[in-house]
PDB file of C-alpha atoms in Angstrom:
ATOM      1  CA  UNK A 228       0.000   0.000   0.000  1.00  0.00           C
ATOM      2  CA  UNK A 229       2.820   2.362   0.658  1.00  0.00           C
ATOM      3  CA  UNK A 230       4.591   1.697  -2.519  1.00  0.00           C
ATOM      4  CA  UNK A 231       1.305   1.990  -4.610  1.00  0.00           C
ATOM      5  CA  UNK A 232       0.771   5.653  -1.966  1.00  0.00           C
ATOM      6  CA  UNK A 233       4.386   6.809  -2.809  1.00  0.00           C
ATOM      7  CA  UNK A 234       3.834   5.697  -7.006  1.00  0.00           C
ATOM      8  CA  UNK A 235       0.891   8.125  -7.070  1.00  0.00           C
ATOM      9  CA  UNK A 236       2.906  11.243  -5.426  1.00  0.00           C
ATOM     10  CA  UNK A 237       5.858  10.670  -7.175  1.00  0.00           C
ATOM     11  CA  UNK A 238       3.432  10.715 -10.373  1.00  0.00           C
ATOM     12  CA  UNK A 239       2.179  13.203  -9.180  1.00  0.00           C
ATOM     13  CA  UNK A 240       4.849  15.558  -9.025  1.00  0.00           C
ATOM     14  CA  UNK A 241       6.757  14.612 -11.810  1.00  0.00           C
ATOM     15  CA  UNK A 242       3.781  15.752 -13.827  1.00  0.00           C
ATOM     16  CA  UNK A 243       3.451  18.719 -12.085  1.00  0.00           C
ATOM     17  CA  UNK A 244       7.289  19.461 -13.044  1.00  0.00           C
ATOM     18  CA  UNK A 245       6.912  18.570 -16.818  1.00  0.00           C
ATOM     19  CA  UNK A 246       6.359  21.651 -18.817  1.00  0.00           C
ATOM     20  CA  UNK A 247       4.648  21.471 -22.224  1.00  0.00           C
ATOM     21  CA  UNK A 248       6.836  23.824 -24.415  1.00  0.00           C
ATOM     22  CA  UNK A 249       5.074  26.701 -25.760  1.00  0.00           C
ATOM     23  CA  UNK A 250       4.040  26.800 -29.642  1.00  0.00           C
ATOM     24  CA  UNK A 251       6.403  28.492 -31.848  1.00  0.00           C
ATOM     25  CA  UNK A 252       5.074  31.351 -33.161  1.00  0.00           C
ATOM     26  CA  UNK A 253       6.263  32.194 -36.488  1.00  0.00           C
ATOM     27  CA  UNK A 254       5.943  35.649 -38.054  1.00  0.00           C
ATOM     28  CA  UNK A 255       2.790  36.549 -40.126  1.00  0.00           C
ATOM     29  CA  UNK A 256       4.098  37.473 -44.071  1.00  0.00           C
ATOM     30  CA  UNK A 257       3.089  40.916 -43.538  1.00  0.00           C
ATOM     31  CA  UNK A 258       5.761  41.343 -40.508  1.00  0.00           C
ATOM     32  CA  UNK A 259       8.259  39.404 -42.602  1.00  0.00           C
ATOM     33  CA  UNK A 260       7.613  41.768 -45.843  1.00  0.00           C
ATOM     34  CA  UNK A 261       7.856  44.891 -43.492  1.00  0.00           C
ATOM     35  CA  UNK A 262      10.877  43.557 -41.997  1.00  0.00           C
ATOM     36  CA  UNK A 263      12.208  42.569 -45.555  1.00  0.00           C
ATOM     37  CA  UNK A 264      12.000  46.541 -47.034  1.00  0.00           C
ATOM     38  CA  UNK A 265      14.285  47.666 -43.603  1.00  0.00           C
ATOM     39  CA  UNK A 266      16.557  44.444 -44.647  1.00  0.00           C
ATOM     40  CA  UNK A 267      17.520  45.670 -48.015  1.00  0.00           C
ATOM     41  CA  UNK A 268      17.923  49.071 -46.926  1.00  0.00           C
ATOM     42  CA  UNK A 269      20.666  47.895 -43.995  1.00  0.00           C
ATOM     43  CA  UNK A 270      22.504  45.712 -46.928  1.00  0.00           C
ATOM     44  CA  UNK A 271      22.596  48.434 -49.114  1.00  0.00           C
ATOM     45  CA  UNK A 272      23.946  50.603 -47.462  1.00  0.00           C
ATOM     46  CA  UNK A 273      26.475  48.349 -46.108  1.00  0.00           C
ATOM     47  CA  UNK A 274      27.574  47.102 -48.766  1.00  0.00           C
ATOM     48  CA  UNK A 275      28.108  49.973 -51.583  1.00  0.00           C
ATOM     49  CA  UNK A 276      28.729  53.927 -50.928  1.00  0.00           C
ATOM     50  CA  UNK A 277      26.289  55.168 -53.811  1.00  0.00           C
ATOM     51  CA  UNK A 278      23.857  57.527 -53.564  1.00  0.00           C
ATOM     52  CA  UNK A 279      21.361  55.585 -56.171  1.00  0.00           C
ATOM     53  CA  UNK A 280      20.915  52.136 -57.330  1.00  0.00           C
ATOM     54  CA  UNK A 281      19.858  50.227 -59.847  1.00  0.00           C
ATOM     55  CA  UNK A 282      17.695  46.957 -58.893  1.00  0.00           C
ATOM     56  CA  UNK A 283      16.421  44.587 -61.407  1.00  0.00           C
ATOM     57  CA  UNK A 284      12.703  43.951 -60.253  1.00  0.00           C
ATOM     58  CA  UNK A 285      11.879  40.921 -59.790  1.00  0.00           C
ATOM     59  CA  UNK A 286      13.869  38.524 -56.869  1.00  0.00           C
ATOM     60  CA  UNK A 287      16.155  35.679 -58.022  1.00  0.00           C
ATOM     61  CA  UNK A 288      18.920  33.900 -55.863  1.00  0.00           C
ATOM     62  CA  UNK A 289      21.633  33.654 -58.521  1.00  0.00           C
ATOM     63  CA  UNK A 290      22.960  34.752 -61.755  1.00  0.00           C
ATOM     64  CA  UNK A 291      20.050  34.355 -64.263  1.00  0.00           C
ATOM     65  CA  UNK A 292      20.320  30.826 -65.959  1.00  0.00           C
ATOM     66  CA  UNK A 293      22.614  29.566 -63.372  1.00  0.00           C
ATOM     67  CA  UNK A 294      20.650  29.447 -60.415  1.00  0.00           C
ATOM     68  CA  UNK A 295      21.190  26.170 -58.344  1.00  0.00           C
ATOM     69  CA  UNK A 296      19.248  27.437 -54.880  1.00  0.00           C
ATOM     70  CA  UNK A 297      19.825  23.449 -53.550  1.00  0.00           C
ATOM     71  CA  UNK A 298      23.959  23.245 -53.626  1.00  0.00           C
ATOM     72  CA  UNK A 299      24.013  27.052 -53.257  1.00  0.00           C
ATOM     73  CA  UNK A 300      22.607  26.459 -49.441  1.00  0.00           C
ATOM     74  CA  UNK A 301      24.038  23.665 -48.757  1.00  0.00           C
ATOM     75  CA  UNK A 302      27.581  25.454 -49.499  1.00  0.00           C
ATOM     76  CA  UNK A 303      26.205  28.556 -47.461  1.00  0.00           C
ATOM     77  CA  UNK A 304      24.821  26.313 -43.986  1.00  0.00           C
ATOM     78  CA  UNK A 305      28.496  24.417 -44.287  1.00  0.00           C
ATOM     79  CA  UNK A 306      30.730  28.292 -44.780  1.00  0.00           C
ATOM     80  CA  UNK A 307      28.268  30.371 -42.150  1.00  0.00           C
ATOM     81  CA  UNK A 308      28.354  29.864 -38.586  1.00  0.00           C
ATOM     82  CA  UNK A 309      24.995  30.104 -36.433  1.00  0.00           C
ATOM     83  CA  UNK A 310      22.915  30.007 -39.174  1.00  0.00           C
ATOM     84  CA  UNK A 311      19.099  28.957 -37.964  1.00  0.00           C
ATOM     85  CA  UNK A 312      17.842  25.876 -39.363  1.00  0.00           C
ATOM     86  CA  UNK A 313      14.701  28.023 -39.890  1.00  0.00           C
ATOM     87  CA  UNK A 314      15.924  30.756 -41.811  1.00  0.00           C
ATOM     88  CA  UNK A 315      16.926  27.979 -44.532  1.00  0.00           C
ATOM     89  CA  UNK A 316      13.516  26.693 -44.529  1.00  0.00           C
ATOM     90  CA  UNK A 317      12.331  30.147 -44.617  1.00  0.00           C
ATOM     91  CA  UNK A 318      14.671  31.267 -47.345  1.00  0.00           C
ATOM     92  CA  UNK A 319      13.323  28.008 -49.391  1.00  0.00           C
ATOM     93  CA  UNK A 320       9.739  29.139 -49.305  1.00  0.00           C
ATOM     94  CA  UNK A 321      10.291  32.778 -49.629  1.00  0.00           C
ATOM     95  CA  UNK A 322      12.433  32.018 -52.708  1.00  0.00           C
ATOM     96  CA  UNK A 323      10.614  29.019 -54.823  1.00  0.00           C
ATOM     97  CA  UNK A 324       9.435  31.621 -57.156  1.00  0.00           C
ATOM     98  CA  UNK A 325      10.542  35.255 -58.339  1.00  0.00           C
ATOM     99  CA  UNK A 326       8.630  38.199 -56.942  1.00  0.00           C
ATOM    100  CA  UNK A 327       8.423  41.248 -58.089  1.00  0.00           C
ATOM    101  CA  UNK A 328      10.783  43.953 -55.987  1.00  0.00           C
ATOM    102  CA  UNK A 329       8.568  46.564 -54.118  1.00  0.00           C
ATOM    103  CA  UNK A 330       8.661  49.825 -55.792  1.00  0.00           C
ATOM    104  CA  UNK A 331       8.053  51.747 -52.496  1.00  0.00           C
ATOM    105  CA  UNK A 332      11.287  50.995 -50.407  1.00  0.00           C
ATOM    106  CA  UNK A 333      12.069  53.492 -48.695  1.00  0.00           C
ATOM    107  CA  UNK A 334      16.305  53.024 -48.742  1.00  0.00           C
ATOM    108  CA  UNK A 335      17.231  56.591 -48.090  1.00  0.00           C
ATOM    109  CA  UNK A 336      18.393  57.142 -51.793  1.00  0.00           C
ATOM    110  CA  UNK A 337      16.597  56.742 -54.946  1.00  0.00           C
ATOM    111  CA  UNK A 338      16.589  53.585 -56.832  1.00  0.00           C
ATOM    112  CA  UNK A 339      15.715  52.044 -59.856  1.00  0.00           C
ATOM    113  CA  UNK A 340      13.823  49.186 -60.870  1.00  0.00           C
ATOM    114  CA  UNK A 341      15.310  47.332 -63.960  1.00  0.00           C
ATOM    115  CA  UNK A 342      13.125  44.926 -66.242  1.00  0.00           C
ATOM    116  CA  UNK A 343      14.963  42.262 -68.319  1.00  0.00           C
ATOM    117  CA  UNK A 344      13.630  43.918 -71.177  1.00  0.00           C
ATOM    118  CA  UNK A 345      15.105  47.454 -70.438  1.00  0.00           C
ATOM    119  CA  UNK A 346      17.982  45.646 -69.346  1.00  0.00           C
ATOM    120  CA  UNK A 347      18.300  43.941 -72.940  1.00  0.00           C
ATOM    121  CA  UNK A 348      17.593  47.195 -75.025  1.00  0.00           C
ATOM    122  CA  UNK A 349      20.275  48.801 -72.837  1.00  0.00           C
ATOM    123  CA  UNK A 350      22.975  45.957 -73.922  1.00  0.00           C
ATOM    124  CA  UNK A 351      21.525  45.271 -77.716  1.00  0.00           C
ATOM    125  CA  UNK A 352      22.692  48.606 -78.677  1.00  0.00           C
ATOM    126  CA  UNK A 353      25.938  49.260 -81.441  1.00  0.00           C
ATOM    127  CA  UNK A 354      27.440  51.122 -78.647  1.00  0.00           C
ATOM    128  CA  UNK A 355      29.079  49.650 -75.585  1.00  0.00           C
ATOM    129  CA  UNK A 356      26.169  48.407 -72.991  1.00  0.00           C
ATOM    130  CA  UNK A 357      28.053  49.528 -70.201  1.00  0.00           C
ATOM    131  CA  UNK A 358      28.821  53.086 -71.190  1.00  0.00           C
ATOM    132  CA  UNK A 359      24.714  53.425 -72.267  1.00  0.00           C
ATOM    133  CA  UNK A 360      24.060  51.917 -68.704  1.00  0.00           C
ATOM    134  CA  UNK A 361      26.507  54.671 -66.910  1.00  0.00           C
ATOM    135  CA  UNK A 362      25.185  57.695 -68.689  1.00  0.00           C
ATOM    136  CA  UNK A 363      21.776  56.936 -67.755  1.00  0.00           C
ATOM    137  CA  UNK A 364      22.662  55.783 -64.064  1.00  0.00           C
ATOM    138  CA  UNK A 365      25.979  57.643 -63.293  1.00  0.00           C
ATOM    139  CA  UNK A 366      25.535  57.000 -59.963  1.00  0.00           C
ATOM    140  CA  UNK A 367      24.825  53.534 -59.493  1.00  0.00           C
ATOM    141  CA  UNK A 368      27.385  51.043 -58.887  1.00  0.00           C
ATOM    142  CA  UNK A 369      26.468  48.612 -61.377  1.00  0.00           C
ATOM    143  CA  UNK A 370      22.804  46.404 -61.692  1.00  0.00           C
ATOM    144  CA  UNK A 371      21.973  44.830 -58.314  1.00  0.00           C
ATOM    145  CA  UNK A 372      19.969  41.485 -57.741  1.00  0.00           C
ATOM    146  CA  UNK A 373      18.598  40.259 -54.569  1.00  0.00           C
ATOM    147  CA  UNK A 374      16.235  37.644 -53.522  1.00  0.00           C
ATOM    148  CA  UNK A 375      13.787  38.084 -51.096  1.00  0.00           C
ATOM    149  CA  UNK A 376      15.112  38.311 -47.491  1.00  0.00           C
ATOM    150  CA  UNK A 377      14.347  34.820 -45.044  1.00  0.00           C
ATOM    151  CA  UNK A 378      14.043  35.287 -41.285  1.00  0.00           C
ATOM    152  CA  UNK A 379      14.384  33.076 -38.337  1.00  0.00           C
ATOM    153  CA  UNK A 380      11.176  32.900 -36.036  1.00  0.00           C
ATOM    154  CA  UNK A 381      11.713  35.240 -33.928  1.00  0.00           C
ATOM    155  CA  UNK A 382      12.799  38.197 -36.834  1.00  0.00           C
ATOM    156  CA  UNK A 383      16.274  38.693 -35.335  1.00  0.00           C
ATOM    157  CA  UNK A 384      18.280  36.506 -38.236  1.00  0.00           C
ATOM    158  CA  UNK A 385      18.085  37.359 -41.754  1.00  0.00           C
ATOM    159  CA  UNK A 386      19.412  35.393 -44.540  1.00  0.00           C
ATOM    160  CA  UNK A 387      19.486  37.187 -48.413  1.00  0.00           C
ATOM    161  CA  UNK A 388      21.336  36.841 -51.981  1.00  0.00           C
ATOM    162  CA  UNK A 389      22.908  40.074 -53.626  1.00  0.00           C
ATOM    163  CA  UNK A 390      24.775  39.751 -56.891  1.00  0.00           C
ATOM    164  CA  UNK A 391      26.097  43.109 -58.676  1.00  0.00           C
ATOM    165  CA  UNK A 392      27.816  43.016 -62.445  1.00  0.00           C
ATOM    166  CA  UNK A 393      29.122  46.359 -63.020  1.00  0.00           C
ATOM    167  CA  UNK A 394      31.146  45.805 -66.236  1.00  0.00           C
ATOM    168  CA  UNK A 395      31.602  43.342 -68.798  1.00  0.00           C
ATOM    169  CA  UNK A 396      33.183  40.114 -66.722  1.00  0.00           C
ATOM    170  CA  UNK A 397      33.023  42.176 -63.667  1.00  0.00           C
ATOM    171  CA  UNK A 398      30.706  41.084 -60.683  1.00  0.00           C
ATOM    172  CA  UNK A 399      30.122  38.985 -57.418  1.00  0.00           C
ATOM    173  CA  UNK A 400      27.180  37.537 -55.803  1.00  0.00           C
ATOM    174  CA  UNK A 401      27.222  37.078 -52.181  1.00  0.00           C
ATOM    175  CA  UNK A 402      24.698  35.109 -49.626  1.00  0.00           C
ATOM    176  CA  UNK A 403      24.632  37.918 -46.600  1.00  0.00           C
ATOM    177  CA  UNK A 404      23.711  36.625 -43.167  1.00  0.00           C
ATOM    178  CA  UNK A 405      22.022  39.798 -41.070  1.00  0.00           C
ATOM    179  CA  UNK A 406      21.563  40.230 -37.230  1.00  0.00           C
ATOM    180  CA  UNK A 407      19.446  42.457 -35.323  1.00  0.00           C
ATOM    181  CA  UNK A 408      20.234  43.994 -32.357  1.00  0.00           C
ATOM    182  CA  UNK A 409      19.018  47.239 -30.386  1.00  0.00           C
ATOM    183  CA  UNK A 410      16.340  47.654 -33.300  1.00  0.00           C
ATOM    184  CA  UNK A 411      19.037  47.964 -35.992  1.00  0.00           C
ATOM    185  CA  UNK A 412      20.029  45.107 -38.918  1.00  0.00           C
ATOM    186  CA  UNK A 413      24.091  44.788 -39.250  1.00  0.00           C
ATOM    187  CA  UNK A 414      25.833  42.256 -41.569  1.00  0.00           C
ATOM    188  CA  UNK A 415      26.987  39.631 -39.782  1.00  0.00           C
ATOM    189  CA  UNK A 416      28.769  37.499 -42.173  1.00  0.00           C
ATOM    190  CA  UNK A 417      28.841  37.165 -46.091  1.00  0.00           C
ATOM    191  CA  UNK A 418      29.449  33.977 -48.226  1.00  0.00           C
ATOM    192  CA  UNK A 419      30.620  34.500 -52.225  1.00  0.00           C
ATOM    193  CA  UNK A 420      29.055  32.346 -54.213  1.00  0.00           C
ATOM    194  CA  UNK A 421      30.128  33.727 -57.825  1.00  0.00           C
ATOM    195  CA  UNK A 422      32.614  35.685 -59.108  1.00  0.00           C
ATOM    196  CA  UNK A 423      33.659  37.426 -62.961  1.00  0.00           C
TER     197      UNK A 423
END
């Protein structure tokens, strides 16, 4: 009887000492696109000193007709420390498609958004591409791709592509890891994926 007694307190209290864990919440797609505009603006302006840019509209995560997302995050998860499980997954369902690129970023400089058509007309010209592009955009520092920005649950880790080509066989596209701390993104690390 006092083994069956001291069963049912010790059952007792071990139940009272298990916690269930509480649900993940993951953010809404609003809260991730808001977070995603103040994202790009952080990168930019970390990564270039120009006072405009040039932005080809829609999202891709690599060099147009070479894009292999699968390797390409594999290669990133094994070169990036503390990267969260999550902001892969994330960065897979963000990025299974292209999206268009918001025309109402606010960056803190102007920007452009670049079709592939007005890219093409720009480079199908008798003159030199590059010297059409630079007289229209003197400012930028060459055409800038991105994908759209992935986020761990809790919107504190942010994981994005950015490739620029600024001259014929000149350009680099990088997978950017982001932090955020006291309200503000910073780069936290940066893995090269491409280079011309």
């Amino acid at each position: 009887m006092l083994k069956k007694f001291l069963f049912v307190i010790l059952s007792v209290v071990l139940a009272a000492c298990i916690t269930t864990p509480e649900p993940v919440s993951t953010p809404s797609a609003e809260q991730m696109d808001s977070e995603e505009r103040v994202v790009y603006t952080a990168l930019l302006r970390n990564l270039y000193s120009a006072s405009s840019f040039v932005i080809m509209d829609t999202t891709a995560t690599g060099p147009v007709g070479v894009e292999d997302t699968a390797s390409t995050l594999d290669h990133i998860v094994q070169n990036m420390h503390g990267v969260d499980l999550e902001t892969v997954d994330n960065y897979w369902v963000r990025n299974e498609a292209a999206y268009p690129v918001r025309p109402d970023m606010d960056i803190g400089c102007g920007y452009v958004l670049l079709s592939q058509s007005e890219m093409g007309k720009i480079f199908s010209q008798d003159r030199d591409g590059w010297q059409l592009f630079y007289e229209q955009y003197p400012d930028a520092p060459g055409i800038i791709t991105l994908s759209r920005v992935s986020f761990n649950n809790t919107l504190d880790q942010a994981l994005v592509y950015v490739g620029t080509i600024s001259q014929w066989l000149t350009g680099a596209g990088y997978y950017v890891l982001l932090l955020k701390g006291n309200g503000q993104w910073i780069v936290d690390q940066q893995v090269m994926t491409w280079i011309s």
